[in-house]
mmCIF file with all atom_site columns, C-alpha atoms in Angstrom:
data_model
loop_
_atom_site.group_PDB
_atom_site.id
_atom_site.type_symbol
_atom_site.label_atom_id
_atom_site.label_alt_id
_atom_site.label_comp_id
_atom_site.label_asym_id
_atom_site.label_entity_id
_atom_site.label_seq_id
_atom_site.pdbx_PDB_ins_code
_atom_site.Cartn_x
_atom_site.Cartn_y
_atom_site.Cartn_z
_atom_site.occupancy
_atom_site.B_iso_or_equiv
_atom_site.pdbx_formal_charge
_atom_site.auth_seq_id
_atom_site.auth_comp_id
_atom_site.auth_asym_id
_atom_site.auth_atom_id
_atom_site.pdbx_PDB_model_num
ATOM 1   C CA . UNK A 1 1   ? 112.920 94.004  133.916 1.00 50.00 ? 150 UNK A CA 1
ATOM 2   C CA . UNK A 1 2   ? 109.104 93.008  134.528 1.00 54.00 ? 151 UNK A CA 1
ATOM 3   C CA . UNK A 1 3   ? 107.494 90.560  132.127 1.00 57.00 ? 152 UNK A CA 1
ATOM 4   C CA . UNK A 1 4   ? 104.802 93.193  131.547 1.00 64.00 ? 153 UNK A CA 1
ATOM 5   C CA . UNK A 1 5   ? 107.464 95.400  130.052 1.00 66.00 ? 154 UNK A CA 1
ATOM 6   C CA . UNK A 1 6   ? 109.429 92.632  128.209 1.00 75.00 ? 155 UNK A CA 1
ATOM 7   C CA . UNK A 1 7   ? 106.419 90.913  126.570 1.00 75.00 ? 156 UNK A CA 1
ATOM 8   C CA . UNK A 1 8   ? 105.240 93.676  124.455 1.00 74.00 ? 157 UNK A CA 1
ATOM 9   C CA . UNK A 1 9   ? 108.938 94.211  123.155 1.00 75.00 ? 158 UNK A CA 1
ATOM 10  C CA . UNK A 1 10  ? 109.251 90.693  122.202 1.00 81.00 ? 159 UNK A CA 1
ATOM 11  C CA . UNK A 1 11  ? 105.821 90.386  120.534 1.00 80.00 ? 160 UNK A CA 1
ATOM 12  C CA . UNK A 1 12  ? 106.256 93.642  118.529 1.00 79.00 ? 161 UNK A CA 1
ATOM 13  C CA . UNK A 1 13  ? 109.958 92.366  117.336 1.00 81.00 ? 162 UNK A CA 1
ATOM 14  C CA . UNK A 1 14  ? 108.402 88.949  116.286 1.00 85.00 ? 163 UNK A CA 1
ATOM 15  C CA . UNK A 1 15  ? 105.643 90.725  114.350 1.00 84.00 ? 164 UNK A CA 1
ATOM 16  C CA . UNK A 1 16  ? 108.032 93.171  112.811 1.00 83.00 ? 165 UNK A CA 1
ATOM 17  C CA . UNK A 1 17  ? 110.241 90.271  111.682 1.00 85.00 ? 166 UNK A CA 1
ATOM 18  C CA . UNK A 1 18  ? 107.542 88.033  110.266 1.00 85.00 ? 167 UNK A CA 1
ATOM 19  C CA . UNK A 1 19  ? 106.262 91.165  108.186 1.00 84.00 ? 168 UNK A CA 1
ATOM 20  C CA . UNK A 1 20  ? 109.894 91.733  107.029 1.00 82.00 ? 169 UNK A CA 1
ATOM 21  C CA . UNK A 1 21  ? 110.487 88.095  106.099 1.00 85.00 ? 170 UNK A CA 1
ATOM 22  C CA . UNK A 1 22  ? 107.030 87.966  104.209 1.00 83.00 ? 171 UNK A CA 1
ATOM 23  C CA . UNK A 1 23  ? 107.992 91.034  102.416 1.00 81.00 ? 172 UNK A CA 1
ATOM 24  C CA . UNK A 1 24  ? 111.354 89.700  101.492 1.00 79.00 ? 173 UNK A CA 1
ATOM 25  C CA . UNK A 1 25  ? 110.237 86.332  100.514 1.00 82.00 ? 174 UNK A CA 1
ATOM 26  C CA . UNK A 1 26  ? 107.483 87.978  97.997  1.00 81.00 ? 175 UNK A CA 1
ATOM 27  C CA . UNK A 1 27  ? 110.195 90.368  96.883  1.00 81.00 ? 176 UNK A CA 1
ATOM 28  C CA . UNK A 1 28  ? 111.610 89.007  93.433  1.00 82.00 ? 177 UNK A CA 1
ATOM 29  C CA . UNK A 1 29  ? 114.367 91.063  92.069  1.00 83.00 ? 178 UNK A CA 1
ATOM 30  C CA . UNK A 1 30  ? 114.783 88.619  88.993  1.00 90.00 ? 179 UNK A CA 1
ATOM 31  C CA . UNK A 1 31  ? 114.586 89.305  85.259  1.00 95.00 ? 180 UNK A CA 1
ATOM 32  C CA . UNK A 1 32  ? 110.978 91.142  85.219  1.00 94.00 ? 181 UNK A CA 1
ATOM 33  C CA . UNK A 1 33  ? 112.077 93.734  87.933  1.00 95.00 ? 182 UNK A CA 1
ATOM 34  C CA . UNK A 1 34  ? 115.608 94.164  86.205  1.00 95.00 ? 183 UNK A CA 1
ATOM 35  C CA . UNK A 1 35  ? 114.004 94.521  83.088  1.00 96.00 ? 184 UNK A CA 1
ATOM 36  C CA . UNK A 1 36  ? 111.824 97.557  84.099  1.00 97.00 ? 185 UNK A CA 1
ATOM 37  C CA . UNK A 1 37  ? 112.893 101.083 83.184  1.00 98.00 ? 186 UNK A CA 1
ATOM 38  C CA . UNK A 1 38  ? 113.539 103.042 86.330  1.00 97.00 ? 187 UNK A CA 1
ATOM 39  C CA . UNK A 1 39  ? 114.235 106.636 87.021  1.00 98.00 ? 188 UNK A CA 1
ATOM 40  C CA . UNK A 1 40  ? 117.850 107.970 87.079  1.00 97.00 ? 189 UNK A CA 1
ATOM 41  C CA . UNK A 1 41  ? 117.212 108.620 90.946  1.00 97.00 ? 190 UNK A CA 1
ATOM 42  C CA . UNK A 1 42  ? 116.477 105.028 91.615  1.00 97.00 ? 191 UNK A CA 1
ATOM 43  C CA . UNK A 1 43  ? 118.813 103.799 94.405  1.00 96.00 ? 192 UNK A CA 1
ATOM 44  C CA . UNK A 1 44  ? 120.905 100.686 94.000  1.00 94.00 ? 193 UNK A CA 1
ATOM 45  C CA . UNK A 1 45  ? 119.021 97.628  95.022  1.00 91.00 ? 194 UNK A CA 1
ATOM 46  C CA . UNK A 1 46  ? 121.210 97.044  98.205  1.00 91.00 ? 195 UNK A CA 1
ATOM 47  C CA . UNK A 1 47  ? 119.781 100.311 99.526  1.00 93.00 ? 196 UNK A CA 1
ATOM 48  C CA . UNK A 1 48  ? 116.408 98.828  100.105 1.00 92.00 ? 197 UNK A CA 1
ATOM 49  C CA . UNK A 1 49  ? 117.338 95.931  102.701 1.00 90.00 ? 198 UNK A CA 1
ATOM 50  C CA . UNK A 1 50  ? 119.349 98.589  104.676 1.00 92.00 ? 199 UNK A CA 1
ATOM 51  C CA . UNK A 1 51  ? 116.570 100.873 104.697 1.00 93.00 ? 200 UNK A CA 1
ATOM 52  C CA . UNK A 1 52  ? 113.796 98.785  105.535 1.00 92.00 ? 201 UNK A CA 1
ATOM 53  C CA . UNK A 1 53  ? 115.770 97.208  108.431 1.00 91.00 ? 202 UNK A CA 1
ATOM 54  C CA . UNK A 1 54  ? 116.203 100.711 109.842 1.00 95.00 ? 203 UNK A CA 1
ATOM 55  C CA . UNK A 1 55  ? 112.505 101.312 109.240 1.00 96.00 ? 204 UNK A CA 1
ATOM 56  C CA . UNK A 1 56  ? 111.488 97.925  110.796 1.00 93.00 ? 205 UNK A CA 1
ATOM 57  C CA . UNK A 1 57  ? 113.256 98.687  113.950 1.00 93.00 ? 206 UNK A CA 1
ATOM 58  C CA . UNK A 1 58  ? 111.531 102.182 114.278 1.00 96.00 ? 207 UNK A CA 1
ATOM 59  C CA . UNK A 1 59  ? 108.271 100.851 113.602 1.00 96.00 ? 208 UNK A CA 1
ATOM 60  C CA . UNK A 1 60  ? 108.920 98.234  116.327 1.00 94.00 ? 209 UNK A CA 1
ATOM 61  C CA . UNK A 1 61  ? 109.977 100.815 118.760 1.00 94.00 ? 210 UNK A CA 1
ATOM 62  C CA . UNK A 1 62  ? 107.066 103.171 117.957 1.00 96.00 ? 211 UNK A CA 1
ATOM 63  C CA . UNK A 1 63  ? 104.597 100.040 118.264 1.00 95.00 ? 212 UNK A CA 1
ATOM 64  C CA . UNK A 1 64  ? 105.900 99.145  121.629 1.00 93.00 ? 213 UNK A CA 1
ATOM 65  C CA . UNK A 1 65  ? 106.126 102.916 122.694 1.00 95.00 ? 214 UNK A CA 1
ATOM 66  C CA . UNK A 1 66  ? 102.637 103.749 121.652 1.00 95.00 ? 215 UNK A CA 1
ATOM 67  C CA . UNK A 1 67  ? 101.301 100.580 123.298 1.00 92.00 ? 216 UNK A CA 1
ATOM 68  C CA . UNK A 1 68  ? 102.847 101.362 126.427 1.00 92.00 ? 217 UNK A CA 1
ATOM 69  C CA . UNK A 1 69  ? 101.800 104.953 126.591 1.00 95.00 ? 218 UNK A CA 1
ATOM 70  C CA . UNK A 1 70  ? 98.220  104.075 125.830 1.00 94.00 ? 219 UNK A CA 1
ATOM 71  C CA . UNK A 1 71  ? 95.934  105.404 128.472 1.00 94.00 ? 220 UNK A CA 1
ATOM 72  C CA . UNK A 1 72  ? 93.151  102.795 128.083 1.00 94.00 ? 221 UNK A CA 1
ATOM 73  C CA . UNK A 1 73  ? 93.016  99.102  126.956 1.00 91.00 ? 222 UNK A CA 1
ATOM 74  C CA . UNK A 1 74  ? 90.754  100.429 124.053 1.00 94.00 ? 223 UNK A CA 1
ATOM 75  C CA . UNK A 1 75  ? 93.623  102.717 123.110 1.00 94.00 ? 224 UNK A CA 1
ATOM 76  C CA . UNK A 1 76  ? 96.317  99.926  123.254 1.00 91.00 ? 225 UNK A CA 1
ATOM 77  C CA . UNK A 1 77  ? 93.892  97.692  121.073 1.00 91.00 ? 226 UNK A CA 1
ATOM 78  C CA . UNK A 1 78  ? 93.736  100.498 118.497 1.00 95.00 ? 227 UNK A CA 1
ATOM 79  C CA . UNK A 1 79  ? 97.592  100.641 118.336 1.00 94.00 ? 228 UNK A CA 1
ATOM 80  C CA . UNK A 1 80  ? 97.683  96.732  117.794 1.00 92.00 ? 229 UNK A CA 1
ATOM 81  C CA . UNK A 1 81  ? 94.982  97.092  115.096 1.00 93.00 ? 230 UNK A CA 1
ATOM 82  C CA . UNK A 1 82  ? 96.695  100.018 113.268 1.00 96.00 ? 231 UNK A CA 1
ATOM 83  C CA . UNK A 1 83  ? 99.946  98.432  113.154 1.00 95.00 ? 232 UNK A CA 1
ATOM 84  C CA . UNK A 1 84  ? 98.617  95.111  112.312 1.00 93.00 ? 233 UNK A CA 1
ATOM 85  C CA . UNK A 1 85  ? 96.741  96.557  109.305 1.00 96.00 ? 234 UNK A CA 1
ATOM 86  C CA . UNK A 1 86  ? 99.910  98.558  108.360 1.00 96.00 ? 235 UNK A CA 1
ATOM 87  C CA . UNK A 1 87  ? 101.813 95.177  108.175 1.00 94.00 ? 236 UNK A CA 1
ATOM 88  C CA . UNK A 1 88  ? 99.220  93.745  105.997 1.00 94.00 ? 237 UNK A CA 1
ATOM 89  C CA . UNK A 1 89  ? 99.178  96.689  103.577 1.00 96.00 ? 238 UNK A CA 1
ATOM 90  C CA . UNK A 1 90  ? 103.021 96.684  103.623 1.00 94.00 ? 239 UNK A CA 1
ATOM 91  C CA . UNK A 1 91  ? 103.216 92.813  102.502 1.00 94.00 ? 240 UNK A CA 1
ATOM 92  C CA . UNK A 1 92  ? 100.241 93.451  100.075 1.00 96.00 ? 241 UNK A CA 1
ATOM 93  C CA . UNK A 1 93  ? 102.191 96.262  98.170  1.00 96.00 ? 242 UNK A CA 1
ATOM 94  C CA . UNK A 1 94  ? 105.336 93.624  97.557  1.00 95.00 ? 243 UNK A CA 1
ATOM 95  C CA . UNK A 1 95  ? 102.686 91.005  96.397  1.00 95.00 ? 244 UNK A CA 1
ATOM 96  C CA . UNK A 1 96  ? 101.069 93.456  93.924  1.00 97.00 ? 245 UNK A CA 1
ATOM 97  C CA . UNK A 1 97  ? 104.481 94.935  92.639  1.00 97.00 ? 246 UNK A CA 1
ATOM 98  C CA . UNK A 1 98  ? 106.679 91.850  92.624  1.00 95.00 ? 247 UNK A CA 1
ATOM 99  C CA . UNK A 1 99  ? 104.646 88.711  92.346  1.00 95.00 ? 248 UNK A CA 1
ATOM 100 C CA . UNK A 1 100 ? 101.546 89.804  90.356  1.00 95.00 ? 249 UNK A CA 1
ATOM 101 C CA . UNK A 1 101 ? 103.947 92.311  88.372  1.00 96.00 ? 250 UNK A CA 1
ATOM 102 C CA . UNK A 1 102 ? 101.564 95.158  88.795  1.00 97.00 ? 251 UNK A CA 1
ATOM 103 C CA . UNK A 1 103 ? 103.149 98.295  89.649  1.00 98.00 ? 252 UNK A CA 1
ATOM 104 C CA . UNK A 1 104 ? 100.055 100.213 88.485  1.00 98.00 ? 253 UNK A CA 1
ATOM 105 C CA . UNK A 1 105 ? 98.135  98.505  91.139  1.00 98.00 ? 254 UNK A CA 1
ATOM 106 C CA . UNK A 1 106 ? 100.649 98.660  93.689  1.00 98.00 ? 255 UNK A CA 1
ATOM 107 C CA . UNK A 1 107 ? 100.726 102.495 93.284  1.00 98.00 ? 256 UNK A CA 1
ATOM 108 C CA . UNK A 1 108 ? 97.229  102.659 94.289  1.00 97.00 ? 257 UNK A CA 1
ATOM 109 C CA . UNK A 1 109 ? 97.894  100.355 97.121  1.00 98.00 ? 258 UNK A CA 1
ATOM 110 C CA . UNK A 1 110 ? 100.789 102.368 98.341  1.00 98.00 ? 259 UNK A CA 1
ATOM 111 C CA . UNK A 1 111 ? 98.443  105.342 98.579  1.00 97.00 ? 260 UNK A CA 1
ATOM 112 C CA . UNK A 1 112 ? 96.475  103.240 101.129 1.00 98.00 ? 261 UNK A CA 1
ATOM 113 C CA . UNK A 1 113 ? 99.526  102.218 102.988 1.00 98.00 ? 262 UNK A CA 1
ATOM 114 C CA . UNK A 1 114 ? 100.841 105.777 103.197 1.00 98.00 ? 263 UNK A CA 1
ATOM 115 C CA . UNK A 1 115 ? 97.462  106.851 104.697 1.00 98.00 ? 264 UNK A CA 1
ATOM 116 C CA . UNK A 1 116 ? 97.835  104.075 107.359 1.00 98.00 ? 265 UNK A CA 1
ATOM 117 C CA . UNK A 1 117 ? 101.198 105.321 108.449 1.00 98.00 ? 266 UNK A CA 1
ATOM 118 C CA . UNK A 1 118 ? 99.612  108.910 108.592 1.00 98.00 ? 267 UNK A CA 1
ATOM 119 C CA . UNK A 1 119 ? 96.627  107.355 110.623 1.00 98.00 ? 268 UNK A CA 1
ATOM 120 C CA . UNK A 1 120 ? 99.255  105.672 113.122 1.00 98.00 ? 269 UNK A CA 1
ATOM 121 C CA . UNK A 1 121 ? 101.178 108.839 113.556 1.00 98.00 ? 270 UNK A CA 1
ATOM 122 C CA . UNK A 1 122 ? 98.202  111.113 114.279 1.00 98.00 ? 271 UNK A CA 1
ATOM 123 C CA . UNK A 1 123 ? 96.468  108.267 116.538 1.00 98.00 ? 272 UNK A CA 1
ATOM 124 C CA . UNK A 1 124 ? 99.651  107.499 118.424 1.00 97.00 ? 273 UNK A CA 1
ATOM 125 C CA . UNK A 1 125 ? 100.545 111.300 118.627 1.00 97.00 ? 274 UNK A CA 1
ATOM 126 C CA . UNK A 1 126 ? 97.522  111.923 120.801 1.00 97.00 ? 275 UNK A CA 1
ATOM 127 C CA . UNK A 1 127 ? 99.301  110.131 123.698 1.00 97.00 ? 276 UNK A CA 1
ATOM 128 C CA . UNK A 1 128 ? 102.885 109.584 122.774 1.00 97.00 ? 277 UNK A CA 1
ATOM 129 C CA . UNK A 1 129 ? 104.961 112.057 120.827 1.00 98.00 ? 278 UNK A CA 1
ATOM 130 C CA . UNK A 1 130 ? 107.849 109.736 120.840 1.00 98.00 ? 279 UNK A CA 1
ATOM 131 C CA . UNK A 1 131 ? 105.935 106.979 119.048 1.00 98.00 ? 280 UNK A CA 1
ATOM 132 C CA . UNK A 1 132 ? 104.634 109.548 116.359 1.00 98.00 ? 281 UNK A CA 1
ATOM 133 C CA . UNK A 1 133 ? 108.152 110.764 115.856 1.00 98.00 ? 282 UNK A CA 1
ATOM 134 C CA . UNK A 1 134 ? 109.518 107.367 115.258 1.00 98.00 ? 283 UNK A CA 1
ATOM 135 C CA . UNK A 1 135 ? 107.069 106.724 112.509 1.00 98.00 ? 284 UNK A CA 1
ATOM 136 C CA . UNK A 1 136 ? 107.964 109.865 110.683 1.00 98.00 ? 285 UNK A CA 1
ATOM 137 C CA . UNK A 1 137 ? 110.931 108.305 108.851 1.00 98.00 ? 286 UNK A CA 1
ATOM 138 C CA . UNK A 1 138 ? 108.679 105.429 107.620 1.00 98.00 ? 287 UNK A CA 1
ATOM 139 C CA . UNK A 1 139 ? 106.126 107.978 106.242 1.00 98.00 ? 288 UNK A CA 1
ATOM 140 C CA . UNK A 1 140 ? 109.131 109.615 104.417 1.00 98.00 ? 289 UNK A CA 1
ATOM 141 C CA . UNK A 1 141 ? 110.545 106.195 103.205 1.00 97.00 ? 290 UNK A CA 1
ATOM 142 C CA . UNK A 1 142 ? 107.101 105.364 101.905 1.00 98.00 ? 291 UNK A CA 1
ATOM 143 C CA . UNK A 1 143 ? 106.493 108.720 100.390 1.00 98.00 ? 292 UNK A CA 1
ATOM 144 C CA . UNK A 1 144 ? 110.014 108.083 98.289  1.00 97.00 ? 293 UNK A CA 1
ATOM 145 C CA . UNK A 1 145 ? 108.808 104.573 97.499  1.00 97.00 ? 294 UNK A CA 1
ATOM 146 C CA . UNK A 1 146 ? 105.523 105.758 96.258  1.00 98.00 ? 295 UNK A CA 1
ATOM 147 C CA . UNK A 1 147 ? 107.156 108.584 93.984  1.00 98.00 ? 296 UNK A CA 1
ATOM 148 C CA . UNK A 1 148 ? 109.525 105.723 92.735  1.00 98.00 ? 297 UNK A CA 1
ATOM 149 C CA . UNK A 1 149 ? 106.594 103.305 92.169  1.00 98.00 ? 298 UNK A CA 1
ATOM 150 C CA . UNK A 1 150 ? 104.748 106.211 90.260  1.00 98.00 ? 299 UNK A CA 1
ATOM 151 C CA . UNK A 1 151 ? 107.727 106.796 87.976  1.00 98.00 ? 300 UNK A CA 1
ATOM 152 C CA . UNK A 1 152 ? 108.055 103.102 87.206  1.00 98.00 ? 301 UNK A CA 1
ATOM 153 C CA . UNK A 1 153 ? 104.514 103.049 86.186  1.00 98.00 ? 302 UNK A CA 1
ATOM 154 C CA . UNK A 1 154 ? 104.984 106.131 83.955  1.00 97.00 ? 303 UNK A CA 1
ATOM 155 C CA . UNK A 1 155 ? 108.014 104.663 82.364  1.00 98.00 ? 304 UNK A CA 1
ATOM 156 C CA . UNK A 1 156 ? 106.672 101.044 81.680  1.00 97.00 ? 305 UNK A CA 1
ATOM 157 C CA . UNK A 1 157 ? 102.957 101.417 81.308  1.00 91.00 ? 306 UNK A CA 1
ATOM 158 C CA . UNK A 1 158 ? 100.744 99.640  80.215  1.00 93.00 ? 307 UNK A CA 1
ATOM 159 C CA . UNK A 1 159 ? 100.574 96.571  82.472  1.00 90.00 ? 308 UNK A CA 1
ATOM 160 C CA . UNK A 1 160 ? 98.103  93.782  81.504  1.00 78.00 ? 309 UNK A CA 1
#
């Protein structure tokens, strides 16, 4: 395989692993989280690492697919920028929810995260249907997470 084809895969994989590792590092399922009231439809804690592993694999494949399909260097740069912004927002949600213990703030932030995923789907879909489709499960996952986040806020507010 040509280095020009392998390098994007390696870079995207490392970037996804870094985002996943940072997100996992700031996620604290200790006493504060365990003490939160959660809706009956809250999945078991073990479901989240499995779900996120699949989602990060799909995000990585989408990023590489979109980057390769970009018709111009400007489009390729936008792909990188959108995915980088999304990674930042993904980590920011974990910091707000778990470290700062502010599910209310995290709910507002997850709206921006959701919009960033939609932006990636719409932008990448202009030149790569495959990349856009690979991101749809991520949008669904974050939609579910946002609903769960909202339920936690409703069951536990106010947060100070």
